[in-house]
Short mmCIF file of C-alpha atoms in Angstrom, two decimals:
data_model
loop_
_atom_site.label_atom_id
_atom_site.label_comp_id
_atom_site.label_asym_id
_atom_site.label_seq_id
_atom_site.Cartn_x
_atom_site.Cartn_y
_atom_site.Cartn_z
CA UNK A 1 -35.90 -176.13 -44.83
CA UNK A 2 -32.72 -173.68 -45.08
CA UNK A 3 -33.09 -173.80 -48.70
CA UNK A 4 -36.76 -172.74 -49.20
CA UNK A 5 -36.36 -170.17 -46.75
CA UNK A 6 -33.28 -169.37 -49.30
CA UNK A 7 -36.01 -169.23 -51.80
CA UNK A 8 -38.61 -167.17 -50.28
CA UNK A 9 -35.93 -164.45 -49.30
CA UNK A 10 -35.19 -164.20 -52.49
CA UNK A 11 -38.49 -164.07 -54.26
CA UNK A 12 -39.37 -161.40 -51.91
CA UNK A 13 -36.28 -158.91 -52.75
CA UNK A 14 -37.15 -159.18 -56.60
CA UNK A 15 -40.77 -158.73 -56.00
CA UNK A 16 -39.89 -155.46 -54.06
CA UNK A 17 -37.28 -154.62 -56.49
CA UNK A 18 -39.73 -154.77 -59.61
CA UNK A 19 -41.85 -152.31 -56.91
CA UNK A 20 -39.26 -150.14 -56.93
CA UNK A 21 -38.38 -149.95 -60.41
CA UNK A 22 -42.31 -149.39 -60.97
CA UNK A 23 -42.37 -146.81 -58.53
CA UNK A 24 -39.70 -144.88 -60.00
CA UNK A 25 -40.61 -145.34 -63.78
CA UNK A 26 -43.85 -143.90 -62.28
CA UNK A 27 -43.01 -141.14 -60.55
CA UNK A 28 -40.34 -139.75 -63.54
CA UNK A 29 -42.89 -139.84 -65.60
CA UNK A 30 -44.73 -137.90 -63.54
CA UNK A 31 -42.01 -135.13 -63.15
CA UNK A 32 -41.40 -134.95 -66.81
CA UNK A 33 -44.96 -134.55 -67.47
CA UNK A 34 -45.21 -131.65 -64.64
CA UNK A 35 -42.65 -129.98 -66.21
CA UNK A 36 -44.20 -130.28 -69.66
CA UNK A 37 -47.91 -129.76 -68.58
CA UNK A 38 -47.64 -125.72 -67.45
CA UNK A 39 -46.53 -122.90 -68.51
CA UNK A 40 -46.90 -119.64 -66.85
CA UNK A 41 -48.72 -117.05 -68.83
CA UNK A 42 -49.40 -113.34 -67.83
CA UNK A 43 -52.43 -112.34 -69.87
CA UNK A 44 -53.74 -108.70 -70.42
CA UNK A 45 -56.94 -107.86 -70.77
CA UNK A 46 -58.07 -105.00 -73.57
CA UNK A 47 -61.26 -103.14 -74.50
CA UNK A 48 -62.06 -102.91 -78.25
CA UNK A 49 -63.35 -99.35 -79.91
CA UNK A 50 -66.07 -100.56 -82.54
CA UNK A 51 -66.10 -96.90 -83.96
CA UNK A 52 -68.76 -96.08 -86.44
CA UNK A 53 -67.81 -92.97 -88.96
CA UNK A 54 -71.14 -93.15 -90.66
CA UNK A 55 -72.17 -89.58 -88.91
CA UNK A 56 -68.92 -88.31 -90.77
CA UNK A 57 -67.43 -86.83 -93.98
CA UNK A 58 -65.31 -89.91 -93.94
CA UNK A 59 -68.17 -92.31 -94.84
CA UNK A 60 -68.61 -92.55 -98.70
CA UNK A 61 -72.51 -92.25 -98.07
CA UNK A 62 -72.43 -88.36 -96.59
CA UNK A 63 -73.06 -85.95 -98.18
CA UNK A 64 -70.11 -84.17 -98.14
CA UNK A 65 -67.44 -87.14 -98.37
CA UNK A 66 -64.72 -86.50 -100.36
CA UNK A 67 -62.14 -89.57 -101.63
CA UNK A 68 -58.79 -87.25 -101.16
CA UNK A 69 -59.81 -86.67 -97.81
CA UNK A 70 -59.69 -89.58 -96.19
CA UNK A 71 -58.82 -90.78 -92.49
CA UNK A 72 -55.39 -92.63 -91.74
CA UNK A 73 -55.75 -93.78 -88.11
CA UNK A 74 -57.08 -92.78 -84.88
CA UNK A 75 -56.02 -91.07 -81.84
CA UNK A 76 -57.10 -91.46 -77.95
CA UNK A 77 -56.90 -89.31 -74.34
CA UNK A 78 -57.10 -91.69 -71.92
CA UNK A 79 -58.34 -89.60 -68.87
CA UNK A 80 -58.65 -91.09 -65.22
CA UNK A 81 -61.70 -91.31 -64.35
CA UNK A 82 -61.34 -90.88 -60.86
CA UNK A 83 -58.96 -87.64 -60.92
CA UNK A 84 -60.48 -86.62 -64.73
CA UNK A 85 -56.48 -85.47 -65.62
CA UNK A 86 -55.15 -87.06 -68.87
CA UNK A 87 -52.86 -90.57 -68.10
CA UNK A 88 -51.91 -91.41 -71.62
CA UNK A 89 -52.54 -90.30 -75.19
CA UNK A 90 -51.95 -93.72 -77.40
CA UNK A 91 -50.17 -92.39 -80.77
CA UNK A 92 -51.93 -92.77 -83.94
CA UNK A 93 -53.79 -96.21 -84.73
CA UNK A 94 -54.03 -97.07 -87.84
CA UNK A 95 -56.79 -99.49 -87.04
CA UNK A 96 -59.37 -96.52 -87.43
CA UNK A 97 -62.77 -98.83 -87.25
CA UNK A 98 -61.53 -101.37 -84.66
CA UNK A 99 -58.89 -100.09 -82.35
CA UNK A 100 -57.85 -101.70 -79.02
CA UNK A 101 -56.83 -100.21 -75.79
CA UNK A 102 -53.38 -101.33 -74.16
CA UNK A 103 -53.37 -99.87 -70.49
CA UNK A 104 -53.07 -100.37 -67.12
CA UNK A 105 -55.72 -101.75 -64.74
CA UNK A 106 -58.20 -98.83 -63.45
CA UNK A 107 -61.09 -96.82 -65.01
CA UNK A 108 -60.96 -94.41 -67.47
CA UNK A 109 -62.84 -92.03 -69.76
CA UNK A 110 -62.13 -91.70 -73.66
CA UNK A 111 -62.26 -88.86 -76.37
CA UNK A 112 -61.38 -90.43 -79.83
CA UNK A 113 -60.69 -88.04 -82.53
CA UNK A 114 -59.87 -88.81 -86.22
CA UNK A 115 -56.17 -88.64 -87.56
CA UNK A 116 -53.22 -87.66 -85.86
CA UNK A 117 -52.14 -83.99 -84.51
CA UNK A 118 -49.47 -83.58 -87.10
CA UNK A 119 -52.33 -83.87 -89.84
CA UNK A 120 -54.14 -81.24 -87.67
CA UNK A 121 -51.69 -79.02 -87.69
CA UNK A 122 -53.92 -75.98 -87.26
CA UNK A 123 -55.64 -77.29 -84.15
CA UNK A 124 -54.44 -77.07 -80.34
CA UNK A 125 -55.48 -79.57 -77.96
CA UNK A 126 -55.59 -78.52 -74.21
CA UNK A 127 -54.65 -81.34 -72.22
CA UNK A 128 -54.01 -79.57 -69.23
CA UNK A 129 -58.29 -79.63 -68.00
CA UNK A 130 -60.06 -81.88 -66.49
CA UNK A 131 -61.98 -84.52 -68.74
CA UNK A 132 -65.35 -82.60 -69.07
CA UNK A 133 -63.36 -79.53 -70.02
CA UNK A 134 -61.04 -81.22 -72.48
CA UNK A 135 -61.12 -78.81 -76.04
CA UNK A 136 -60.11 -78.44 -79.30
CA UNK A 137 -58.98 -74.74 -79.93
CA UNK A 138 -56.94 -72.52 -82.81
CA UNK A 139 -54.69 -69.64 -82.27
CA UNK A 140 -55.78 -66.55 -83.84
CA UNK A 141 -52.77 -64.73 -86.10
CA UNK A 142 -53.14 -61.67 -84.56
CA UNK A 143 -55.25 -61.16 -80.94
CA UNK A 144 -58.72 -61.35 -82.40
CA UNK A 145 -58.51 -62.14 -86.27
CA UNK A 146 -57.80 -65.99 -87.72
CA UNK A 147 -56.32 -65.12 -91.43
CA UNK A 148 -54.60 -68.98 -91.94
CA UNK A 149 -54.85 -71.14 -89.21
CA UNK A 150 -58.65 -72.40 -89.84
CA UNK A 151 -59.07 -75.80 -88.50
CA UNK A 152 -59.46 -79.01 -89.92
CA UNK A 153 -61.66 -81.60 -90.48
CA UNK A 154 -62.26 -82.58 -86.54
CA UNK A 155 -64.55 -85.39 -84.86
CA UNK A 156 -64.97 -86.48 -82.14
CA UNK A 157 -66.25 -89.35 -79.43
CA UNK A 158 -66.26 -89.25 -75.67
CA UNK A 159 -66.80 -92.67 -73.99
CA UNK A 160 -66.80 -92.36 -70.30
CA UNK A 161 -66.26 -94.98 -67.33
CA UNK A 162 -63.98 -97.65 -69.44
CA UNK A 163 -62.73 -100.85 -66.66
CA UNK A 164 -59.76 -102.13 -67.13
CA UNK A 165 -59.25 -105.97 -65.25
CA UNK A 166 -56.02 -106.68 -63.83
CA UNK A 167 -53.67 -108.67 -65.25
CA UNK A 168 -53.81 -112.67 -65.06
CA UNK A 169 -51.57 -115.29 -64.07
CA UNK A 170 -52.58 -118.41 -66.11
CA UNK A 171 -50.81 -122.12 -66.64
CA UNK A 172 -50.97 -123.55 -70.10
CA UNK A 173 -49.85 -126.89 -71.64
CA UNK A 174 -48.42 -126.02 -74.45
CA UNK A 175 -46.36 -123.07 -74.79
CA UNK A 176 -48.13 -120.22 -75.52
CA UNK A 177 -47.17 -117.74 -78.75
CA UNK A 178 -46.36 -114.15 -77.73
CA UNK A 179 -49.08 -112.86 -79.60
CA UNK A 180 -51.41 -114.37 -77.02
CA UNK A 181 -50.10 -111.83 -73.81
CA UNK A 182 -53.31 -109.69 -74.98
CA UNK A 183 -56.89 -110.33 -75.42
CA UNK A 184 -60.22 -108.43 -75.88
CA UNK A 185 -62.17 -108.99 -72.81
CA UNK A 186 -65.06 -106.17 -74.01
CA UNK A 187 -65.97 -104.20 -77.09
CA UNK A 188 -67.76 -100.50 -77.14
CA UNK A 189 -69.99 -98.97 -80.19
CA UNK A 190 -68.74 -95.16 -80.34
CA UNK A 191 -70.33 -93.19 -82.72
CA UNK A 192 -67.89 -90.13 -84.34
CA UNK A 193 -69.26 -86.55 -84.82
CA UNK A 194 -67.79 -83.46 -86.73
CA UNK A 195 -66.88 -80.97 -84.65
CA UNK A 196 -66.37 -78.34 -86.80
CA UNK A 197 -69.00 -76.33 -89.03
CA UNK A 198 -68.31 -75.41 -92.76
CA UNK A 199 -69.85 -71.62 -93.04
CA UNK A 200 -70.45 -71.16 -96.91
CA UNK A 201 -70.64 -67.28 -97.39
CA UNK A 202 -72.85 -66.71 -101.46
CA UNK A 203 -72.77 -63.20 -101.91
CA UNK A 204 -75.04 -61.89 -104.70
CA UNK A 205 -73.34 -58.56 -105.93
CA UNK A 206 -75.07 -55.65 -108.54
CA UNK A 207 -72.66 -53.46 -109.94
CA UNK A 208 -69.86 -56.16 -110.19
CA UNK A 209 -68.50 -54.38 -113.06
CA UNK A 210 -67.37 -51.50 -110.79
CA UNK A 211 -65.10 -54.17 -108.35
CA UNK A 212 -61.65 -54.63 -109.29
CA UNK A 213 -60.98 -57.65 -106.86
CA UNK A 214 -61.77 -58.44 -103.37
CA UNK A 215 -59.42 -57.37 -99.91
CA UNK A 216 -59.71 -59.83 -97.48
CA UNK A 217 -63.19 -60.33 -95.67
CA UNK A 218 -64.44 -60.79 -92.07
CA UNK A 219 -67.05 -62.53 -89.85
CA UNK A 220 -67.55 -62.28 -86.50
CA UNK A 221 -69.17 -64.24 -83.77
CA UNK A 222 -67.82 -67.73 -84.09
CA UNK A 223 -66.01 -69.85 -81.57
CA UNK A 224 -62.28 -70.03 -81.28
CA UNK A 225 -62.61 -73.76 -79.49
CA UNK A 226 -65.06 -76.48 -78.79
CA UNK A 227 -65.58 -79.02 -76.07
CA UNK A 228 -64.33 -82.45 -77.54
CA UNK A 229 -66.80 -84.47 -74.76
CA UNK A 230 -70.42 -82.50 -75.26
CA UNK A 231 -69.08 -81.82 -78.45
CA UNK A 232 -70.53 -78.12 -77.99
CA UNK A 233 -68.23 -74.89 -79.28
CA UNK A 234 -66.86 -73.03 -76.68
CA UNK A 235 -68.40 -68.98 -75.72
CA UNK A 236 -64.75 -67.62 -76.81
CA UNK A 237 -64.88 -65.76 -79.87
CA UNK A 238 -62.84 -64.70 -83.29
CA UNK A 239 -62.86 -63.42 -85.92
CA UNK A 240 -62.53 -65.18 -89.10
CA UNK A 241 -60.92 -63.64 -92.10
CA UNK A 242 -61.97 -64.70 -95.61
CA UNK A 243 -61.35 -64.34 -99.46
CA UNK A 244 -64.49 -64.16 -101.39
CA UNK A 245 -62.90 -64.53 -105.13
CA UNK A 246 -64.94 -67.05 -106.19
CA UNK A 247 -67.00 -65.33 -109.03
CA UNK A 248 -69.57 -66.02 -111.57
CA UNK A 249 -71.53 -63.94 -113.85
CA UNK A 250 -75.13 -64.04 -113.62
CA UNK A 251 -75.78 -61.86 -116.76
CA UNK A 252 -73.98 -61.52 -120.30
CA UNK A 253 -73.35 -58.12 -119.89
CA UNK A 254 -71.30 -59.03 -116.42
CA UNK A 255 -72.64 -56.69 -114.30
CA UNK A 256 -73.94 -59.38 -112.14
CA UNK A 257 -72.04 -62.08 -110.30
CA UNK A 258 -72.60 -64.32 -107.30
CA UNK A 259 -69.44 -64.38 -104.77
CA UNK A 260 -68.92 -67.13 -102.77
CA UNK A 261 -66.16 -68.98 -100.42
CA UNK A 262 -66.57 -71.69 -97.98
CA UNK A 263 -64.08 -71.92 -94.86
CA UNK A 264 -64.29 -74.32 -91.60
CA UNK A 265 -64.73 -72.86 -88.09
CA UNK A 266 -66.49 -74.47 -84.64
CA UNK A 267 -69.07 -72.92 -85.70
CA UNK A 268 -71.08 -70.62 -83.00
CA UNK A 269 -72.21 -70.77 -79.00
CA UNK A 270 -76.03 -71.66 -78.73
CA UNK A 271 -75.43 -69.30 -75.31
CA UNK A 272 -73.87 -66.11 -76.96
CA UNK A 273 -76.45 -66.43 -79.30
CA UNK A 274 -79.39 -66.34 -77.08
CA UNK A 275 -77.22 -63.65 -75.19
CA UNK A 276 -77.61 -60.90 -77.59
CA UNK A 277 -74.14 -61.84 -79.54
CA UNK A 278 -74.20 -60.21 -82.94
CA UNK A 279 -72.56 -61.82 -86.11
CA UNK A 280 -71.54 -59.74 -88.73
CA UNK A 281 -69.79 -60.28 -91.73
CA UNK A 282 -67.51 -57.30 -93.46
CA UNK A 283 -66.78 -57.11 -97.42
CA UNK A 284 -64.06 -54.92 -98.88
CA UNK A 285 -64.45 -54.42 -102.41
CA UNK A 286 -61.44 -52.17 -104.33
CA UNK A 287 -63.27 -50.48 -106.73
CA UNK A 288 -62.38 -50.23 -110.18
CA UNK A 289 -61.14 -46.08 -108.85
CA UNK A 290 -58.71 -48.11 -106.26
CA UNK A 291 -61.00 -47.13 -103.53
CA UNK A 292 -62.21 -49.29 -101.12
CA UNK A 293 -65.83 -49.49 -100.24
CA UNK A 294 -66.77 -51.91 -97.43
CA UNK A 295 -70.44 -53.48 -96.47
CA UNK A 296 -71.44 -54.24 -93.40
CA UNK A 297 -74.05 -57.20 -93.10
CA UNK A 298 -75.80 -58.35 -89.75
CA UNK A 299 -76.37 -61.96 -90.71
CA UNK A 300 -77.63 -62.98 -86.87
CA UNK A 301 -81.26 -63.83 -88.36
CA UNK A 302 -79.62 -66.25 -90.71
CA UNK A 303 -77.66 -68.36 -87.72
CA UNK A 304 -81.26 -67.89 -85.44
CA UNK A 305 -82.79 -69.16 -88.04
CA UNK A 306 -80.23 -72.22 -88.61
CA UNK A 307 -80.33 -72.58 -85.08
CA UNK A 308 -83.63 -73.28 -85.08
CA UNK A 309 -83.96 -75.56 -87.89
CA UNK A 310 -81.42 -77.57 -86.37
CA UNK A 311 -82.70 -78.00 -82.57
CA UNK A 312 -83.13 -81.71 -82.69
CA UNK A 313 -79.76 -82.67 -83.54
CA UNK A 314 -77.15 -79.72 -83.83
CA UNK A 315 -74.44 -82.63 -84.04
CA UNK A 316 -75.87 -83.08 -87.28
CA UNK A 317 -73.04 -82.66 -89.88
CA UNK A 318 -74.99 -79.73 -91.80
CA UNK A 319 -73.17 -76.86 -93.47
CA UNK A 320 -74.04 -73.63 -92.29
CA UNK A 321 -75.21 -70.98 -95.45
CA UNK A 322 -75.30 -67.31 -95.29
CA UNK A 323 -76.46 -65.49 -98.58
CA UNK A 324 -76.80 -61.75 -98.95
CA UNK A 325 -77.21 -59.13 -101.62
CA UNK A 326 -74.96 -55.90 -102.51
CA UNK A 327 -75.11 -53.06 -104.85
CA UNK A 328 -71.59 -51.49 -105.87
CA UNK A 329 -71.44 -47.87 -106.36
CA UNK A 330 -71.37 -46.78 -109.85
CA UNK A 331 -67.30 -45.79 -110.12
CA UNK A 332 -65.49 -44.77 -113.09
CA UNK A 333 -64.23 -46.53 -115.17
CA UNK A 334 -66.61 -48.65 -115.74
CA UNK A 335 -65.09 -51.29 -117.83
CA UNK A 336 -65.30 -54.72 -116.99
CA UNK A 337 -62.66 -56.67 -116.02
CA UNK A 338 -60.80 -59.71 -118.41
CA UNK A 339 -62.31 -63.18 -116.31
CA UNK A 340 -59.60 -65.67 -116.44
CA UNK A 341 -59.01 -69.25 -115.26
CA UNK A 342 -57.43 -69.85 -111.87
CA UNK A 343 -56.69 -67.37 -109.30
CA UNK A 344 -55.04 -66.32 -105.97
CA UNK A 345 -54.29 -63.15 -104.25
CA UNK A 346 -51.43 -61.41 -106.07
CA UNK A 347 -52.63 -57.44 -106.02
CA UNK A 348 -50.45 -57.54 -109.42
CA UNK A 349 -52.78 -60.21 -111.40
CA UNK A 350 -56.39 -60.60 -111.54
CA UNK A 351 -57.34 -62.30 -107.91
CA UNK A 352 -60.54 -64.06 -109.55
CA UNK A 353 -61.16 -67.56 -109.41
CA UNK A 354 -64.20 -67.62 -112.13
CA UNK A 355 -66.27 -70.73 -113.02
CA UNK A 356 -69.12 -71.19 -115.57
CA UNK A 357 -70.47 -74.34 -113.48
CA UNK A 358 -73.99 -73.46 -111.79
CA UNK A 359 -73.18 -73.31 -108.34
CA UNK A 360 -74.88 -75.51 -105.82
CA UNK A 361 -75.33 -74.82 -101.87
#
């Protein structure tokens, strides 16, 4: 009897011994597999910009596209939406059709604008108003009159009431890559617009014979700034100086010549307009007798006339086109002027710019 009690003592410490061992195979490979199985992960959500340019001069399908103008990136206000000041202005993405929004949780509103401001160097931006009021302005070179500064191409998008989620804690398996810290959690269609106007001025002149070159030109009436949101110019006025020294003869004899130049402005304020604003452009010719005689053209009709043409859609990237006649002064001599090639605006050379093209508005 001792010895199978011997026996039995000892079958039962192996058999809880193999427990044991089973016990703590299991649970280790428990632990390891804990400390494999998560990872903590802080994830950040991000809103997408699907931005169409099709509206724009930067599509190859407008009308006025150009290939050596073309867009390098994108640039963003971030406003709050709940104070409307500006929180963050994201440098320059390159990723002009798709870019993504990096910020922190709350809700915001958006204007999107083309480029960067050191390729739109002639344009202010006053980030000091509220979101509604946010514009696009230039500086006139002296208190009323813009000689250089003329602004650039300029678009715009406003996108209003943009959620950001907060950030999230998550576990994963495997370890994650860094790239994964970020994610698009929406996407929003925004639709650019130009917000400046291209005012072609096609002067048709009698007498141009008697003109020895052009002194600088002048139309008043346009804005000075626009608002980047309703994308509507602002009532503040300028006045914009111009060379007309594009020529070309209409006649063999060249006493006849169309004048023309083109420059970009915010164009005009629908309210000054209907307000009795008048815009007038001024010519200085220098005669052939090195006087100056200078026309004076009401052209109002012409931007009533636009303005109503264009009442549907004014954000409609359309060219606005004034076109006037003058008759110089007969003015000894009478002698013609040399045309050459190229030009400028050295009062010691001949300023004209002439072309033999036909001219198309």
């Amino acid at each position: 009897m001792i010895s199978n009690k011997r026996y039995i003592h000892k079958h039962r410490n192996g058999w809880e011994a193999a427990v044991t061992s089973a016990l703590a195979m299991i649970l280790t490979c428990a632990s390891c597999s804990r400390d494999h199985l998560y990872y903590e992960t802080t994830l950040q959500p991000n809103v997408q910009l699907n931005v169409d340019w099709s509206q724009t001069a930067f599509s190859p399908t407008h009308p006025a596209y150009n290939p050596d103008n073309v867009i390098n990136g994108v640039t963003i206000f971030a406003f709050d939406a709940a104070t409307q000041r500006l929180v963050a202005e994201f440098p320059p993405e390159t990723n002009w059709r798709t870019p993504k929004l990096h910020l922190d949780p709350g809700t915001y509103n958006l204007v999107i604008i083309n480029d960067s401001r050191y390729e739109l160097p002639a344009i202010h931006f006053d980030t000091s108003t509220d979101f509604e009021d946010f514009c696009a302005y230039v500086i006139p070179d002296t208190p009323d009159t813009l000689f250089t500064s003329f602004p650039e191409y300029l678009t715009s998008a406003a996108v209003r009431e943009v959620h950001i989620s907060a950030v999230e804690n998550v576990y994963e398996y495997d370890r994650p890559d860094a790239s994964q810290s970020h994610y698009v959690q929406q996407e929003i269609d925004v639709t650019e617009r130009a917000v400046t106007k291209t005012v072609n001025i096609l002067v048709n002149v009698n007498g141009i014979n008697y003109c020895k070159r052009m002194l600088p030109s002048y139309m008043s009436g346009l804005a000075c700034a626009t608002n980047l949101v309703t994308r509507i110019p602002e009532r503040k006025q300028t006045v914009y100086a111009f060379n007309l020294n594009n020529r070309r003869f209409r006649n063999s004899e060249r006493t006849e010549a169309i004048l023309w130049q083109s420059f970009r402005s915010f164009g005009f304020s629908e309210e000054n307009l209907k307000e009795g604003t008048r815009f007038e452009i001024t010519l200085n010719f220098l005669l052939v007798n090195d006087e100056t005689y200078t026309v004076k053209a009401d052209v109002t009709p012409q931007l009533e006339k636009w303005l109503e043409e264009h009442t549907i859609d004014c954000d409609l990237d359309l060219d606005i086109d004034i076109t006037f006649d003058v008759t110089l002064p007969e003015t000894e001599p009478d002698t013609p002027d040399t045309p050459e090639q190229g030009g400028g605006f050295n009062p010691d050379t001949n300023p004209w710019n002439d072309v033999v093209q036909d001219i198309i508005m």
